[in-house]
Coordinates of C-alpha atoms and ligand atoms in Angstrom, one line a residue:
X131 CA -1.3 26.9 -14.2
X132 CA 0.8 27.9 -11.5
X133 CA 4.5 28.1 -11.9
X134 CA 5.7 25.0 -9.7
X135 CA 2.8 22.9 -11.2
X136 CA 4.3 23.9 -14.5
X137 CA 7.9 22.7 -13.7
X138 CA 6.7 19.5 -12.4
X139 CA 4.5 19.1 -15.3
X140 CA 7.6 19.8 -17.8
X141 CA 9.9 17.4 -16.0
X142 CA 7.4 14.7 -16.2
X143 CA 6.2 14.9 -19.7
X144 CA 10.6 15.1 -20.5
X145 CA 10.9 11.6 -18.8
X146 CA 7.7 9.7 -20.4
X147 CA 8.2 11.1 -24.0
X148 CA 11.0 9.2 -25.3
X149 CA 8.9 6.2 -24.5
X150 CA 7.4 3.8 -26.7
X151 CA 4.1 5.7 -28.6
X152 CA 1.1 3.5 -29.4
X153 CA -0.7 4.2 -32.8
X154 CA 2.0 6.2 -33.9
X155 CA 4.6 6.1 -36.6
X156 CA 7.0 7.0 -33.7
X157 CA 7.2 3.3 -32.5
X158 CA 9.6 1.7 -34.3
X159 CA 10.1 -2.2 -34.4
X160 CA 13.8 -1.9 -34.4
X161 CA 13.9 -0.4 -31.0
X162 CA 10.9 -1.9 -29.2
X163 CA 12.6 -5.3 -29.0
X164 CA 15.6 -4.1 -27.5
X165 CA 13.8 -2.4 -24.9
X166 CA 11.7 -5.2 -24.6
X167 CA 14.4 -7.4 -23.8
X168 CA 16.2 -5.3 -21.0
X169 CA 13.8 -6.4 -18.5
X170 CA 15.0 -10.0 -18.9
X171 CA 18.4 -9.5 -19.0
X172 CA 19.4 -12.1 -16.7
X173 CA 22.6 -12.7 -17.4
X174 CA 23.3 -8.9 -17.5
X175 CA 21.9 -8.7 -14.2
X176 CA 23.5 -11.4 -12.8
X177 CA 27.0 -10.1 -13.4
X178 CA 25.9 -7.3 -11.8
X179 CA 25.5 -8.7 -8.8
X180 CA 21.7 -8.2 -8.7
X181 CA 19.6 -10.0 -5.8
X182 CA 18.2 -13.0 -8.0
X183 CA 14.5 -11.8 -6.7
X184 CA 14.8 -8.9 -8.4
X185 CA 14.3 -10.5 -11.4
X186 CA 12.6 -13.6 -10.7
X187 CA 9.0 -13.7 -11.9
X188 CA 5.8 -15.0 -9.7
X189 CA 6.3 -18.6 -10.3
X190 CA 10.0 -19.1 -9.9
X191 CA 9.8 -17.3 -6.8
X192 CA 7.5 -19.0 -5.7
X193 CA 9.2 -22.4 -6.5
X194 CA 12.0 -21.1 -4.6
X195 CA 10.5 -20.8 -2.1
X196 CA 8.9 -24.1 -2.2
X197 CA 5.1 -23.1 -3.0
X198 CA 3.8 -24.9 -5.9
X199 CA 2.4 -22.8 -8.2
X200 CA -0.1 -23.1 -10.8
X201 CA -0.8 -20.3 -14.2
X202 CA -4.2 -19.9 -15.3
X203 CA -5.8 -17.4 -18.1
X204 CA -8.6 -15.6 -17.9
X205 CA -10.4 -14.1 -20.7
X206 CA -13.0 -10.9 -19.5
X207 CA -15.9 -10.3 -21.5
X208 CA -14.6 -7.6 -23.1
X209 CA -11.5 -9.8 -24.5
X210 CA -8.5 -9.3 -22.3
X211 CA -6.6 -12.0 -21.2
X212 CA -5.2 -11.9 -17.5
X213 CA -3.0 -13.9 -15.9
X214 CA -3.8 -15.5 -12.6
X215 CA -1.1 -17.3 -10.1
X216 CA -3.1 -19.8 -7.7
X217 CA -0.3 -21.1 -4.7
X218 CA -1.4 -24.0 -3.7
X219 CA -1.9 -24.7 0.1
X220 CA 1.1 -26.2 2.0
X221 CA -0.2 -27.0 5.6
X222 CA -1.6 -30.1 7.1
X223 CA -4.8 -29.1 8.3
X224 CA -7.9 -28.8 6.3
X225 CA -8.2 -26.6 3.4
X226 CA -10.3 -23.0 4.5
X227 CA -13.8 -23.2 2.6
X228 CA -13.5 -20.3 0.4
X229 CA -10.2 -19.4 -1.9
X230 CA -9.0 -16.1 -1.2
X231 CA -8.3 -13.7 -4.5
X232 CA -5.6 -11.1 -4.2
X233 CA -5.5 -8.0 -6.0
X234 CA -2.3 -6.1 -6.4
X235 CA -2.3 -2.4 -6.5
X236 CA -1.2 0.8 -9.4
X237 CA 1.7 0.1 -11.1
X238 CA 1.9 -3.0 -9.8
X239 CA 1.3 -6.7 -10.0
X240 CA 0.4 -10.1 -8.1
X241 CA 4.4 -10.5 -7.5
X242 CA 3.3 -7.7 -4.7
X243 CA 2.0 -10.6 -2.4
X244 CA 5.1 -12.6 -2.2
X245 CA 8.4 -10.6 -3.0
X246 CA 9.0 -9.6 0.8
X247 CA 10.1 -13.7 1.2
X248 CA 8.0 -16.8 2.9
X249 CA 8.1 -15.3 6.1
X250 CA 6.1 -11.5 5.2
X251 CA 4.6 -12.4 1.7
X252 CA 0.9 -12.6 2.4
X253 CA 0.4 -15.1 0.0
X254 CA 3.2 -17.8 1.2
X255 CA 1.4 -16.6 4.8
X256 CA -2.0 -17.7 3.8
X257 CA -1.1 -20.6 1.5
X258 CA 0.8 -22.0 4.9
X259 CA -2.4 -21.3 6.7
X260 CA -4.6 -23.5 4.6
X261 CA -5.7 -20.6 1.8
X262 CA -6.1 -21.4 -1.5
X263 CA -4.8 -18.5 -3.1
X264 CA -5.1 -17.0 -6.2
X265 CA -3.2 -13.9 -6.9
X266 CA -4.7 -12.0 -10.1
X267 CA -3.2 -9.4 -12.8
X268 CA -5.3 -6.8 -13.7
X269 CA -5.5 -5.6 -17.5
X270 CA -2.5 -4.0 -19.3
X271 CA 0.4 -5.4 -16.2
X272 CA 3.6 -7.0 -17.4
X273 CA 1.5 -10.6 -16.9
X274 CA -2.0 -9.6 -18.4
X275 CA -0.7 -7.6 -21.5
X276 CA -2.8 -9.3 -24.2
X277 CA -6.2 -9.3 -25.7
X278 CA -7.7 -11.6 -27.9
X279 CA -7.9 -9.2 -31.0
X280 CA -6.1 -5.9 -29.6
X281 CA -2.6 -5.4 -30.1
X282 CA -1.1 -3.7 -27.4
X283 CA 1.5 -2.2 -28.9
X284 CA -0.2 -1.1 -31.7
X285 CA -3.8 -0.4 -30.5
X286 CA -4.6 2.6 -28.5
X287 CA -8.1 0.9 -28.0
X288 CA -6.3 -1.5 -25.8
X289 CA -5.1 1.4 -23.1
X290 CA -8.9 2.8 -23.1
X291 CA -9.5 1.7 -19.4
X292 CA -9.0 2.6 -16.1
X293 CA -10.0 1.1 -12.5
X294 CA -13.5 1.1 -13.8
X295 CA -13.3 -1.3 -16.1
X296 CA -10.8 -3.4 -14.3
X297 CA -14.2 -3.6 -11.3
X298 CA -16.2 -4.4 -14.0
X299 CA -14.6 -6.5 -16.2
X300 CA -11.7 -8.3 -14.6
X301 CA -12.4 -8.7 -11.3
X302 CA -16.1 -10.5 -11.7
X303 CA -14.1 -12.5 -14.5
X304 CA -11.8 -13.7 -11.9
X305 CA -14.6 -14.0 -9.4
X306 CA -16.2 -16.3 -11.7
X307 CA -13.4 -18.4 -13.0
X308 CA -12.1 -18.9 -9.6
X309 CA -15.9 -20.0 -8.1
X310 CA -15.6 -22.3 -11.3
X311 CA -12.2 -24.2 -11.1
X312 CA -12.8 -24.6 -7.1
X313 CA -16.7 -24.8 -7.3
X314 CA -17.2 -23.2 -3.9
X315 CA -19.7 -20.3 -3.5
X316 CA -17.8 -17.1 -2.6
X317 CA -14.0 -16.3 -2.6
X318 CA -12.4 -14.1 -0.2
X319 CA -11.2 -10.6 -1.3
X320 CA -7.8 -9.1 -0.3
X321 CA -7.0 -5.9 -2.1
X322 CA -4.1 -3.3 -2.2
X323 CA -4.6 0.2 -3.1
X324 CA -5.7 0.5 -6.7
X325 CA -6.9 -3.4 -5.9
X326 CA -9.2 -1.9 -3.0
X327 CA -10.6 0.5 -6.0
X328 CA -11.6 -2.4 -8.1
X329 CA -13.3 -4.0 -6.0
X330 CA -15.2 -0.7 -4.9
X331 CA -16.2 0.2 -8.4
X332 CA -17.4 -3.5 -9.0
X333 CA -19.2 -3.9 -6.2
X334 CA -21.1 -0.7 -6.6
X335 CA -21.5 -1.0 -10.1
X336 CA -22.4 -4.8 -10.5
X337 CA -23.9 -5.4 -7.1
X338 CA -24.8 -9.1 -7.8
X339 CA -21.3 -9.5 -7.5
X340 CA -21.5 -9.0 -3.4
X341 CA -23.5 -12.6 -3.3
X342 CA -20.1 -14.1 -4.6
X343 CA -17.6 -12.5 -1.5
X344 CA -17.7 -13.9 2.0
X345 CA -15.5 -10.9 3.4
X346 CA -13.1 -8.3 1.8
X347 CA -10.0 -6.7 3.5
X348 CA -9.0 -3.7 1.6
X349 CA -5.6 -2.8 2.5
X350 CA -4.9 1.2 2.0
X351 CA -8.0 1.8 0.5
X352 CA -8.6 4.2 -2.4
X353 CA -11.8 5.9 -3.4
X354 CA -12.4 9.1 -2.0
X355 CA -9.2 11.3 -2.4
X356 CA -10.0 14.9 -1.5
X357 CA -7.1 14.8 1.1
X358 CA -4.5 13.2 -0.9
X359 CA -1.5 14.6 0.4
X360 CA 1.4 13.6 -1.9
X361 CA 2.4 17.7 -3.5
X362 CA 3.9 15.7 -6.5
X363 CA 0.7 13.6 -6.9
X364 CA -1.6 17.7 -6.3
X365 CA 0.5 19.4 -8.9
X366 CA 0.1 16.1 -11.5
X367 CA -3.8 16.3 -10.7
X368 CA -3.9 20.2 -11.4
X369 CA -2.9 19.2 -14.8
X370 CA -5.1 15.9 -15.3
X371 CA -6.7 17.3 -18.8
X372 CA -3.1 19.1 -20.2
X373 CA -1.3 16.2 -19.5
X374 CA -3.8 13.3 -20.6
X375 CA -4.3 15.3 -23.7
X376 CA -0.3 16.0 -24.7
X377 CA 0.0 11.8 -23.9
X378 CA -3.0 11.0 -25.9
X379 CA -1.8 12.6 -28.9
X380 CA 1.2 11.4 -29.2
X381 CA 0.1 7.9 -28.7
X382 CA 1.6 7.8 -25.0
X383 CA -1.0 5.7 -23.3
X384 CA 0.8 2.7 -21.7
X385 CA 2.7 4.5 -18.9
X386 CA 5.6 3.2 -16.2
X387 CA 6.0 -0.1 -17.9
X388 CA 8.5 -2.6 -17.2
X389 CA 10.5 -2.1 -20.6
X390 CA 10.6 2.0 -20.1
X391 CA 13.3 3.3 -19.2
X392 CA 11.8 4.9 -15.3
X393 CA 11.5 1.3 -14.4
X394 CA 15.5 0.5 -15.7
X395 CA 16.6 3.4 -14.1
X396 CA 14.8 3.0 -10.8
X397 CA 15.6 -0.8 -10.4
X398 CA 19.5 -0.1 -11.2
X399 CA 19.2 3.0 -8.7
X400 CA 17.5 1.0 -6.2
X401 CA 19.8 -2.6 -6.5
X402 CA 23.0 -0.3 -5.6
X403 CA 21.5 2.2 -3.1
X404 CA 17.7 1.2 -2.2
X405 CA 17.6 4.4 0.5
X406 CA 18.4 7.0 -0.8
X407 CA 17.0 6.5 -4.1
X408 CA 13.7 3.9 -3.8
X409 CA 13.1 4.8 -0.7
X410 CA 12.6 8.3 -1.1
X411 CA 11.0 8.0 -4.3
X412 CA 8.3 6.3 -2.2
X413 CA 8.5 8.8 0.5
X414 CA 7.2 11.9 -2.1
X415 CA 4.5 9.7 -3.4
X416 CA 3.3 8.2 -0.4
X417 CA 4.5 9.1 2.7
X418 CA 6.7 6.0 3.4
X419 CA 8.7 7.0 6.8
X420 CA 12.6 5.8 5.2
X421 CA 13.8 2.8 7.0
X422 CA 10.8 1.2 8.0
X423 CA 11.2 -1.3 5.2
X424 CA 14.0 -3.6 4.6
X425 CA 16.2 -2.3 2.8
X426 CA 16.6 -6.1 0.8
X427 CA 12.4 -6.1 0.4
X428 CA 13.0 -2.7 -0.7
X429 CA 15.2 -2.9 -3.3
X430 CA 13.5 -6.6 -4.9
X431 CA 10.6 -4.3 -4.8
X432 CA 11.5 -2.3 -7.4
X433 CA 12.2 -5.0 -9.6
X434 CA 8.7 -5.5 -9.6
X435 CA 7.2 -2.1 -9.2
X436 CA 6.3 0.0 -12.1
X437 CA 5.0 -3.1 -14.4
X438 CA 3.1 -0.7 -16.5
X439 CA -0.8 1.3 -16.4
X440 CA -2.6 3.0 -19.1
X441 CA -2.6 6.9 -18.3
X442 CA -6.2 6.8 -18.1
X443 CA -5.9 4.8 -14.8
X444 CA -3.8 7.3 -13.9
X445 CA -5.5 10.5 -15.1
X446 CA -9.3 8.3 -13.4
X447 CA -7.3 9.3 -10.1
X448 CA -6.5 12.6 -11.2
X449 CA -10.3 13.4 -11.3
X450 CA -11.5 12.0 -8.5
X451 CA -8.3 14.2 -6.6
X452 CA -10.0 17.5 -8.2
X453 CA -13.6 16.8 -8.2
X454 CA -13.6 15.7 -4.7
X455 CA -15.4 12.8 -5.5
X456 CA -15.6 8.6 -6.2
X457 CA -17.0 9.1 -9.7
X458 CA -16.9 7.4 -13.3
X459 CA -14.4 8.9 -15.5
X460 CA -15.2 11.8 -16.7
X461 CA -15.1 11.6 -20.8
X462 CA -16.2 15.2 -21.4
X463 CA -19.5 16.6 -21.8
X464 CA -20.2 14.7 -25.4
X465 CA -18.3 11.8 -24.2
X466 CA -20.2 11.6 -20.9
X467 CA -23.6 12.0 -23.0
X468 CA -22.8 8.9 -25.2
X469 CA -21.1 6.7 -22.1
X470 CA -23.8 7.6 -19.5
X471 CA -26.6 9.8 -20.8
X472 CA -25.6 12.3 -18.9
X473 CA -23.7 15.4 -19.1
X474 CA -21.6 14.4 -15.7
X475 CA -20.1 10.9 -14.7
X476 CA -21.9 9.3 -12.2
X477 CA -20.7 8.9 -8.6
X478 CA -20.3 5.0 -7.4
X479 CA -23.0 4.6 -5.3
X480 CA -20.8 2.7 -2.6
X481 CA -24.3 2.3 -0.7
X482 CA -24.5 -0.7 -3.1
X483 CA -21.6 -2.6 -1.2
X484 CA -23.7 -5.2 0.5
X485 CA -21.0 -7.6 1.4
X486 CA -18.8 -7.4 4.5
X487 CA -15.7 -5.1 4.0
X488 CA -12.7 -4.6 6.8
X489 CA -10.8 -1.5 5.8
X490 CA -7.0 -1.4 7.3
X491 CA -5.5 2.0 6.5
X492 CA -2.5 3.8 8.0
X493 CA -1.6 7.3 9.8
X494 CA 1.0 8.6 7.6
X495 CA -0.8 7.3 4.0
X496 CA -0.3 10.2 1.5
X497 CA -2.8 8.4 -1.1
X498 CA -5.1 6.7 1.4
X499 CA -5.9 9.8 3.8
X500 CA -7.8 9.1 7.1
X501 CA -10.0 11.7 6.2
X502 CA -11.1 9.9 2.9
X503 CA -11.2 6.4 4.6
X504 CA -13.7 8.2 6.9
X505 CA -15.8 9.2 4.4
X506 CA -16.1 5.9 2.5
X507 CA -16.5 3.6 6.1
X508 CA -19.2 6.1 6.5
X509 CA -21.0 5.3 3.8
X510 CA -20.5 1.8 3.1
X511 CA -23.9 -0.7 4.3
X512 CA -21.8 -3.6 6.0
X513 CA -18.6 -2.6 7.2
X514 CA -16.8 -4.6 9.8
X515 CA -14.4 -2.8 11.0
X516 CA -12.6 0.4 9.9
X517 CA -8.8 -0.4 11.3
X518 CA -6.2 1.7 11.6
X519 CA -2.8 0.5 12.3
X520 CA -1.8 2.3 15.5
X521 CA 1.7 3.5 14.2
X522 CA 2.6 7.0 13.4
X523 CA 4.5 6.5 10.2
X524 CA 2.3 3.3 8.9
X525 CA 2.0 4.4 5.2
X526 CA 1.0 3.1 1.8
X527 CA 3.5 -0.2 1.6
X528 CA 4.0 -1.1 5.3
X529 CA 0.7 -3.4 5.3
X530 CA 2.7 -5.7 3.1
X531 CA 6.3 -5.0 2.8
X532 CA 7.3 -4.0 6.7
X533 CA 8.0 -6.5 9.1
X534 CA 6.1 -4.8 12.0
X535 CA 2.7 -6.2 9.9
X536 CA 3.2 -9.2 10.8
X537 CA 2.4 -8.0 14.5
X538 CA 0.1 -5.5 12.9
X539 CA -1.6 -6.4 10.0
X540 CA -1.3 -10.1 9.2
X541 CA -3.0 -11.5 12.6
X542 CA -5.8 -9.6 11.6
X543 CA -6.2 -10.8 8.4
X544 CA -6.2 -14.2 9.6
X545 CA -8.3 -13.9 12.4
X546 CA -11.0 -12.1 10.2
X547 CA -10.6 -14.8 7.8
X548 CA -10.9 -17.6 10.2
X549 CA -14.5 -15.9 11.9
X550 CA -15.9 -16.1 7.8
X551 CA -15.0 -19.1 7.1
X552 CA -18.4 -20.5 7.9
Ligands
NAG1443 C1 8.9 -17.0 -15.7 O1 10.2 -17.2 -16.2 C2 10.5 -18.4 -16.8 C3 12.0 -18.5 -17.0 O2 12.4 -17.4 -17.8 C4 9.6 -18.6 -18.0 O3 9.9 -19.8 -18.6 C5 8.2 -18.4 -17.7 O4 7.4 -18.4 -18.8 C6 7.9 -17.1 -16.9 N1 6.6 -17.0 -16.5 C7 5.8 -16.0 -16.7 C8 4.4 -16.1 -16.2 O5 6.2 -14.9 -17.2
NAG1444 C1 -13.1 4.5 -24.3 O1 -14.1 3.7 -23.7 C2 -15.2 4.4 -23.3 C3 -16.1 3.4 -22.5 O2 -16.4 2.3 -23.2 C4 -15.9 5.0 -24.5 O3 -17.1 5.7 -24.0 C5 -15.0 6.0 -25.1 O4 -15.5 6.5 -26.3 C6 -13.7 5.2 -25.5 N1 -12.7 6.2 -25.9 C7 -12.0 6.1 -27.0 C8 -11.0 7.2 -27.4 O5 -12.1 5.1 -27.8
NAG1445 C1 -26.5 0.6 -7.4 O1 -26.2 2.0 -7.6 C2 -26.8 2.6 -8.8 C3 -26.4 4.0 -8.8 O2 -25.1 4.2 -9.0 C4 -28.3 2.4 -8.8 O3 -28.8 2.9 -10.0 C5 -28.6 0.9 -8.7 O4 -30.0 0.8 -8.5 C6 -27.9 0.3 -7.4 N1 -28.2 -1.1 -7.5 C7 -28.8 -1.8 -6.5 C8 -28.9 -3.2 -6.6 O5 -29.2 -1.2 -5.5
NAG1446 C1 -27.5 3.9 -4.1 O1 -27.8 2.6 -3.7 C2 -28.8 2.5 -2.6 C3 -28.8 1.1 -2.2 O2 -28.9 0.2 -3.2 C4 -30.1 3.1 -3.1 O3 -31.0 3.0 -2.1 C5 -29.9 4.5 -3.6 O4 -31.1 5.0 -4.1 C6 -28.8 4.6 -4.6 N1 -28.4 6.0 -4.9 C7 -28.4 6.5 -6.1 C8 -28.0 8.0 -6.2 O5 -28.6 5.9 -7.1

């Protein structure tokens, strides 16, 4: 391990340890509530002087805003149960014939879609253009952080997923419920960063699924990641095995999360100076050009980013960076044997992705390299187009948070949408 690897390493594992430890006699119930409650301390906040978006959830934004909102569950076939906001359309035309499921990215969750306000959200955008949107939380967010027998404050089983399972359990769960309660066909697919990865692995590794989407638009896409630039992201993946292994045995497998302490001290940071202290935080881990972003956007963001991940989503990324390639996770050699019958993980066989695909990527992306967007365009059966948005310092948030996408970005989603909605 190479000396600046090992600092960075250090620093990290210094910030995540005094976090709450699953399976462990380390968690204790007298402190979890406390932290549990921080995130909703409104009143707190309030006095503060905190933007009220900050800490709104999805459905009293969206109320605000006057978008009527409805919550459904969904229970995947492996038992977790995910929360799903559908925004009903407010237009006057005729409703589009296929609903249009969002899927939020890393970190992150479906509040992604409408925190930058009515005017740049992408959901208030397509539920004004007729969409019937439903914006979906993957497994183990703030929203979808229950199981019908796990505990997951008490289970480690519960964290034992990455993007893999998330393509093959919760987004075909979604599909299905969604082609159920609306009882059309197909859905549309829109999908930001890790949401992009989903919906790769799914389709690759369930490719009935392709029968059930019309079109996807995969916003910053994420599979291959060779030319990840991000040096924090390099030295982190150096170190995937050390650092999965210190976090799995002290029970540290629910990372980020809304009631730890990175996301308290990032959202306080960010409500008094979102610049300097958001904003470059997103600069060193994606490239994000500072200023591009409203500063407002940008600091409501952060009352929503970092909404918790197991570290095997994380450390999934972390392999694919070293190996070079869009593979399974890689459980060891016994692990690998018992998982696949094989001694290596198997690549997703992207060749599988039958259904249309739009990719929309950006110049100065640390985690969604041009390179790598080549290399899956390349390879995938039915792609439409491969789009890049033709500014310099485009980078992993822009698509949905900077106001330039609604000259860049939005118009194409719509006008894709509109030639597949046959
Ligand atoms: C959103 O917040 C309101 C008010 O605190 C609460 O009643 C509601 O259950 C929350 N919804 C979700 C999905 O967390
Ligand atoms: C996690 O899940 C995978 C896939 O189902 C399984 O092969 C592996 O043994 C599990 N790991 C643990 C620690 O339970
Ligand atoms: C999808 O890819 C896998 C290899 O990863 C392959 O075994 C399978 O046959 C493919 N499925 C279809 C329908 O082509
Ligand atoms: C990947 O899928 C394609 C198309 O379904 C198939 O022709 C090919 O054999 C598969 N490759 C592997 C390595 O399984």
């Amino acid at each position: 391990m190479e000396v600046t690897n090992c600092v960075v390493v250090l620093y990290l594992l210094l910030l995540v340890l005094p976090e709450n430890h699953v399976g462990t006699s380390k968690l204790t119930p007298a402190t979890r509530p406390l932290s549990y409650a921080l995130p909703e301390a409104r009143e707190l906040k309030m006095a503060l002087g905190y933007a009220e978006e900050i800490y709104l959830n999805f459905t009293e934004l969206t109320t605000k805003n006057g978008y009527q909102t409805e919550e459904h569950k969904i229970t995947t076939d492996d038992g977790y149960i995910l929360k799903c906001f559908r925004i009903l359309p407010k237009c006057t035309g005729n409703l589009k014939r296929y609903p249009i499921l969002l899927m939020h990215g890393i970190l992150d969750t479906s509040d992604v879609w409408i925190l930058a306000g009515e005017k740049l959200g992408l959901g208030y955008i397509l539920a004004s253009n007729c969409y019937d949107v439903w914006a979906v939380n993957s497994r183990g967010n703030r929203y979808s952080r229950k199981h019908i027998t796990l505990d997951p404050d008490k289970d480690i089983a519960f964290w034992n997923y990455s993007f893999d399972e998330i393509g093959m359990f919760d987004v075909p769960a979604a599909i299905d419920y969604i082609l159920k309660v609306t009882n059309r066909p197909r859905v549309f697919y829109a999908g930001h960063s890790q949401g992009t990865t989903d919906f790769f692995a799914m389709a690759s590794l369930r490719p009935e699924y392709n029968q059930k989407v019309q079109l996807s638009l995969q916003l910053a896409p994420v599979a291959w990641m060779t030319n990840i630039y991000s040096p924090i992201l390099r030295a982190l993946a150096q170190n995937v095995d050390f650092l999965k292994e210190v976090l799995d045995a002290v029970g540290l497998v629910e990372l980020l999360a809304m009631h730890q302490l990175e996301h308290l001290v990032l959202e306080v940071l960010c409500q008094a100076a979102p610049e300097p202290t958001c904003g470059a935080a997103l600069a060193l881990s994606t490239g994000y050009e500072q200023g591009t972003i409203d500063s407002k956007v940008l600091s409501i963001s952060f009352g929503h980013l970092l909404s918790g991940s197991s570290s095997k989503s994380l450390a999934h990324y972390g392999q694919l960076i070293l190996s070079r390639k869009f593979k399974r996770f890689d459980e060891g050699k016994d692990g690998n044997l018992k998982r696949y019958k094989q001694t290596q993980p198997p690549e997703y066989n992207v060749s599988n992705i039958t259904s249309p695909v739009v990719l929309i990527s950006g110049k100065n992306d640390w985690l969604s390299s041009l390179k790598d967007v080549a290399t899956l365009s390349s390879k995938l059966p039915n792609l439409v187009e491969n789009y890049v948005v033709p500014e310099p310092k485009w980078s992993h948030h822009n698509h949905i948070w900077d106001v330039r996408s609604l000259k860049y970005v939005v118009p194409k989603i719509l006008d894709y949408l509109e030639q597949y909605n046959t």
